Coordinates of C-alpha atoms and ligand atoms in Angstrom, one line a residue:
X1 CA 34.6 59.7 122.3
X2 CA 37.8 61.4 123.4
X3 CA 40.0 62.6 120.5
X4 CA 43.2 64.3 121.2
X5 CA 43.9 66.9 118.5
X6 CA 47.5 67.3 117.8
X7 CA 48.0 69.8 114.9
X8 CA 46.3 70.6 111.7
X9 CA 48.8 68.6 109.5
X10 CA 48.4 65.3 111.3
X11 CA 45.4 63.2 111.9
X12 CA 43.6 63.1 115.2
X13 CA 44.7 60.4 117.5
X14 CA 42.3 58.2 119.3
X15 CA 42.9 58.0 123.0
X16 CA 43.6 54.8 124.9
X17 CA 40.5 54.4 126.8
X18 CA 39.1 50.9 127.1
X19 CA 35.8 52.5 128.1
X20 CA 35.5 53.8 124.5
X21 CA 33.6 51.0 122.6
X22 CA 35.8 50.1 119.7
X23 CA 32.6 49.7 117.4
X24 CA 31.8 53.3 118.4
X25 CA 35.2 54.4 117.4
X26 CA 34.9 52.4 114.1
X27 CA 31.4 54.0 113.4
X28 CA 33.1 57.5 113.7
X29 CA 36.0 56.5 111.5
X30 CA 33.6 54.9 108.9
X31 CA 31.5 58.1 108.8
X32 CA 34.6 60.2 108.3
X33 CA 35.7 57.9 105.5
X34 CA 32.4 58.0 103.7
X35 CA 32.8 61.7 103.5
X36 CA 36.5 61.6 102.5
X37 CA 36.8 58.6 100.0
X38 CA 35.7 58.7 96.4
X39 CA 33.9 55.4 96.7
X40 CA 33.3 52.4 98.6
X41 CA 34.6 53.5 102.0
X42 CA 33.1 50.2 103.3
X43 CA 35.4 48.1 101.0
X44 CA 37.5 45.7 103.1
X45 CA 40.1 43.0 102.4
X46 CA 38.8 39.8 103.8
X47 CA 41.4 37.0 104.5
X48 CA 40.4 33.4 105.0
X49 CA 42.6 30.2 105.1
X50 CA 42.3 27.3 102.7
X51 CA 42.4 23.6 103.6
X52 CA 46.1 23.7 102.7
X53 CA 46.8 26.4 105.3
X54 CA 47.4 28.9 102.6
X55 CA 45.9 32.3 103.2
X56 CA 43.6 33.9 100.6
X57 CA 42.3 37.5 100.4
X58 CA 39.9 39.5 98.4
X59 CA 37.9 42.6 98.8
X60 CA 34.2 42.5 100.0
X61 CA 31.9 45.2 101.1
X62 CA 31.2 45.7 104.9
X63 CA 27.4 45.8 105.0
X64 CA 26.9 46.0 108.8
X65 CA 28.6 46.2 112.2
X66 CA 27.6 46.4 115.7
X67 CA 29.0 45.0 118.9
X68 CA 28.5 41.6 117.7
X69 CA 30.9 42.1 114.7
X70 CA 31.4 42.9 111.0
X71 CA 29.0 41.6 108.4
X72 CA 29.5 40.9 104.8
X73 CA 27.5 38.9 102.2
X74 CA 28.6 36.4 99.7
X75 CA 28.0 33.1 97.9
X76 CA 28.6 30.3 100.5
X77 CA 29.6 28.0 97.6
X78 CA 32.4 30.6 96.5
X79 CA 36.0 29.9 97.2
X80 CA 35.8 32.0 100.3
X81 CA 32.7 30.3 101.3
X82 CA 34.4 26.8 101.0
X83 CA 37.4 28.1 103.0
X84 CA 35.1 29.4 105.6
X85 CA 33.2 26.1 105.8
X86 CA 36.5 24.4 106.6
X87 CA 37.7 27.2 109.0
X88 CA 35.1 29.6 110.4
X89 CA 37.8 32.3 111.1
X90 CA 38.7 35.4 109.2
X91 CA 40.6 38.7 109.3
X92 CA 39.6 42.0 107.6
X93 CA 41.4 45.2 106.8
X94 CA 40.0 48.6 105.7
X95 CA 42.3 51.2 104.3
X96 CA 41.1 54.8 104.0
X97 CA 43.8 56.5 101.7
X98 CA 42.4 60.0 102.1
X99 CA 42.4 59.8 105.9
X100 CA 45.7 57.7 106.1
X101 CA 44.0 55.4 108.5
X102 CA 43.6 51.6 108.7
X103 CA 41.4 49.3 110.7
X104 CA 42.1 45.6 110.9
X105 CA 40.5 42.7 112.8
X106 CA 40.6 39.0 113.2
X107 CA 38.2 36.5 114.9
X108 CA 35.7 33.6 114.6
X109 CA 33.1 33.9 112.1
X110 CA 29.3 33.1 112.4
X111 CA 26.5 33.2 109.8
X112 CA 24.3 36.2 110.0
X113 CA 20.6 35.3 110.5
X114 CA 18.4 34.2 107.6
X115 CA 16.3 37.3 108.4
X116 CA 19.4 39.6 108.2
X117 CA 20.4 38.1 104.9
X118 CA 16.9 38.2 103.5
X119 CA 16.6 41.9 104.4
X120 CA 19.8 42.9 102.8
X121 CA 19.3 40.8 99.7
X122 CA 15.9 42.4 99.3
X123 CA 17.4 45.8 99.5
X124 CA 19.7 45.1 96.4
X125 CA 18.9 46.2 92.8
X126 CA 16.8 43.5 90.9
X127 CA 19.5 43.0 88.5
X128 CA 22.1 42.2 91.3
X129 CA 19.5 39.8 92.8
X130 CA 19.2 38.1 89.4
X131 CA 23.0 38.0 89.1
X132 CA 23.2 36.2 92.4
X133 CA 21.1 33.4 90.9
X134 CA 23.0 33.3 87.6
X135 CA 26.6 33.3 89.0
X136 CA 28.1 30.2 90.4
X137 CA 30.8 32.4 92.1
X138 CA 34.3 31.3 91.9
X139 CA 33.6 28.4 89.4
X140 CA 35.4 28.4 86.1
X141 CA 33.6 30.1 83.2
X142 CA 34.4 28.7 79.8
X143 CA 33.0 31.7 77.9
X144 CA 31.6 35.0 79.0
X145 CA 28.5 34.3 76.8
X146 CA 27.5 31.4 79.1
X147 CA 27.2 33.9 82.1
X148 CA 25.1 36.3 79.9
X149 CA 22.9 33.2 78.9
X150 CA 22.5 32.3 82.5
X151 CA 21.5 35.9 83.4
X152 CA 18.9 35.9 80.5
X153 CA 17.5 32.5 81.7
X154 CA 17.1 33.8 85.3
X155 CA 15.6 37.0 84.1
X156 CA 13.0 35.1 82.2
X157 CA 12.4 32.7 85.2
X158 CA 11.7 35.5 87.6
X159 CA 9.7 37.7 85.1
X160 CA 6.8 39.4 86.9
X161 CA 7.9 37.9 90.2
X162 CA 10.0 38.9 93.3
X163 CA 13.6 37.6 93.2
X164 CA 14.1 35.8 96.5
X165 CA 17.4 35.2 98.1
X166 CA 19.3 32.0 96.8
X167 CA 19.9 29.8 99.7
X168 CA 23.6 29.8 99.0
X169 CA 23.8 33.5 99.3
X170 CA 24.6 34.1 102.9
X171 CA 25.7 36.7 105.5
X172 CA 28.8 36.3 107.6
X173 CA 29.7 38.1 110.8
X174 CA 33.3 38.2 111.9
X175 CA 33.4 38.6 115.7
X176 CA 36.7 40.2 116.5
X177 CA 39.0 39.1 119.2
X178 CA 41.5 41.7 118.0
X179 CA 40.7 45.0 116.5
X180 CA 43.4 47.6 115.6
X181 CA 43.0 51.3 114.8
X182 CA 46.1 52.6 112.7
X183 CA 46.7 56.2 112.2
X184 CA 49.5 57.5 109.9
X185 CA 52.1 59.8 111.7
X186 CA 55.1 61.6 110.4
X187 CA 58.3 59.7 109.8
X188 CA 56.5 56.4 110.0
X189 CA 55.9 56.7 113.8
X190 CA 52.4 55.6 113.2
X191 CA 49.9 55.3 116.0
X192 CA 48.5 51.9 116.6
X193 CA 45.6 51.4 119.2
X194 CA 44.7 47.8 119.8
X195 CA 41.5 46.3 121.5
X196 CA 41.9 42.6 122.4
X197 CA 39.9 40.0 124.2
X198 CA 40.1 36.3 124.7
X199 CA 36.5 35.5 124.0
X200 CA 33.8 37.3 122.1
X201 CA 31.9 38.0 125.4
X202 CA 34.9 39.2 127.3
X203 CA 35.7 42.7 128.0
X204 CA 38.2 44.6 125.8
X205 CA 41.7 45.3 126.9
X206 CA 43.6 48.1 125.1
X207 CA 47.2 48.6 124.4
X208 CA 49.5 50.6 122.1
X209 CA 51.8 48.8 119.7
X210 CA 55.1 50.2 118.2
X211 CA 54.7 51.3 114.6
Ligands
FMN301 C1 35.5 46.8 96.2 C2 35.0 45.4 96.1 C3 33.9 44.9 96.7 C4 33.4 43.7 96.6 N1 32.4 43.2 97.4 C5 32.0 41.9 97.4 C6 31.1 41.4 98.3 O1 30.5 42.2 99.1 N2 30.7 40.2 98.3 C7 31.3 39.3 97.4 O2 30.9 38.1 97.3 N3 32.3 39.7 96.5 C8 32.7 41.0 96.5 N4 33.6 41.4 95.7 C9 34.3 40.5 94.7 C10 35.3 39.7 95.4 O3 36.5 40.5 95.7 C11 35.7 38.3 94.9 O4 36.0 38.5 93.5 C12 34.5 37.3 94.9 O5 33.7 37.4 96.1 C13 35.1 35.9 94.7 O6 36.0 35.7 95.7 P1 36.5 34.1 96.2 O7 36.6 33.3 94.9 O8 37.6 34.3 96.9 O9 35.2 33.5 97.0 C14 34.1 42.7 95.8 C15 35.2 43.2 95.1 C16 35.7 44.5 95.1 C17 36.8 45.0 94.4

């Protein structure tokens, strides 16, 4: 990947080369962010739209990415899950404060395969897997003790057994049609490199945007 070094005080600028795969560029930035950030370099704001047309946003962890898109996992019966069921489109943004960089993307969403979701779920701590059974994510909770009781119930239920993935716990893959790399520059003259395409199987077009 071609990076143009400017000076020591400012971040490196990615070159405008459509031949550079944006996911490869993203991989490099994420690696640098993992070294630079105190925690959760893979945290991203995920925006969905409700049936009333009102946007909604919350953080999720980016758990995988490749040329097919960006993958996160959640409870499909949560608020975001319901919003996605009605409108399988989303946008994401990652901001790395230490690097002064932002990546944002938007596009249609598909479910990750059951095998992918099973594999990721199996990699989680046992207590997190139990928590996924105990929590009806985004429903009201009259009292915290009810959640603790649900955790105790599920802990007993799975005693001595593997904790399988709850069917409602799913992976989602955002397949970007728009992907933007933003680099902080002096005097707000930031650098914005955009990759866009009309369909998820089309080639990328690149352009720069004014800050
Ligand atoms: C850094 C961070 C990472 C998070 N990662 C996830 C995640 O990967 N999956 C998830 O379901 N919720 C995650 N959450 C919690 C969500 O932000 C949110 O509270 C929850 O998913 C319910 O959202 P909803 O009611 O819009 O569905 C994370 C929160 C933070 C602050």
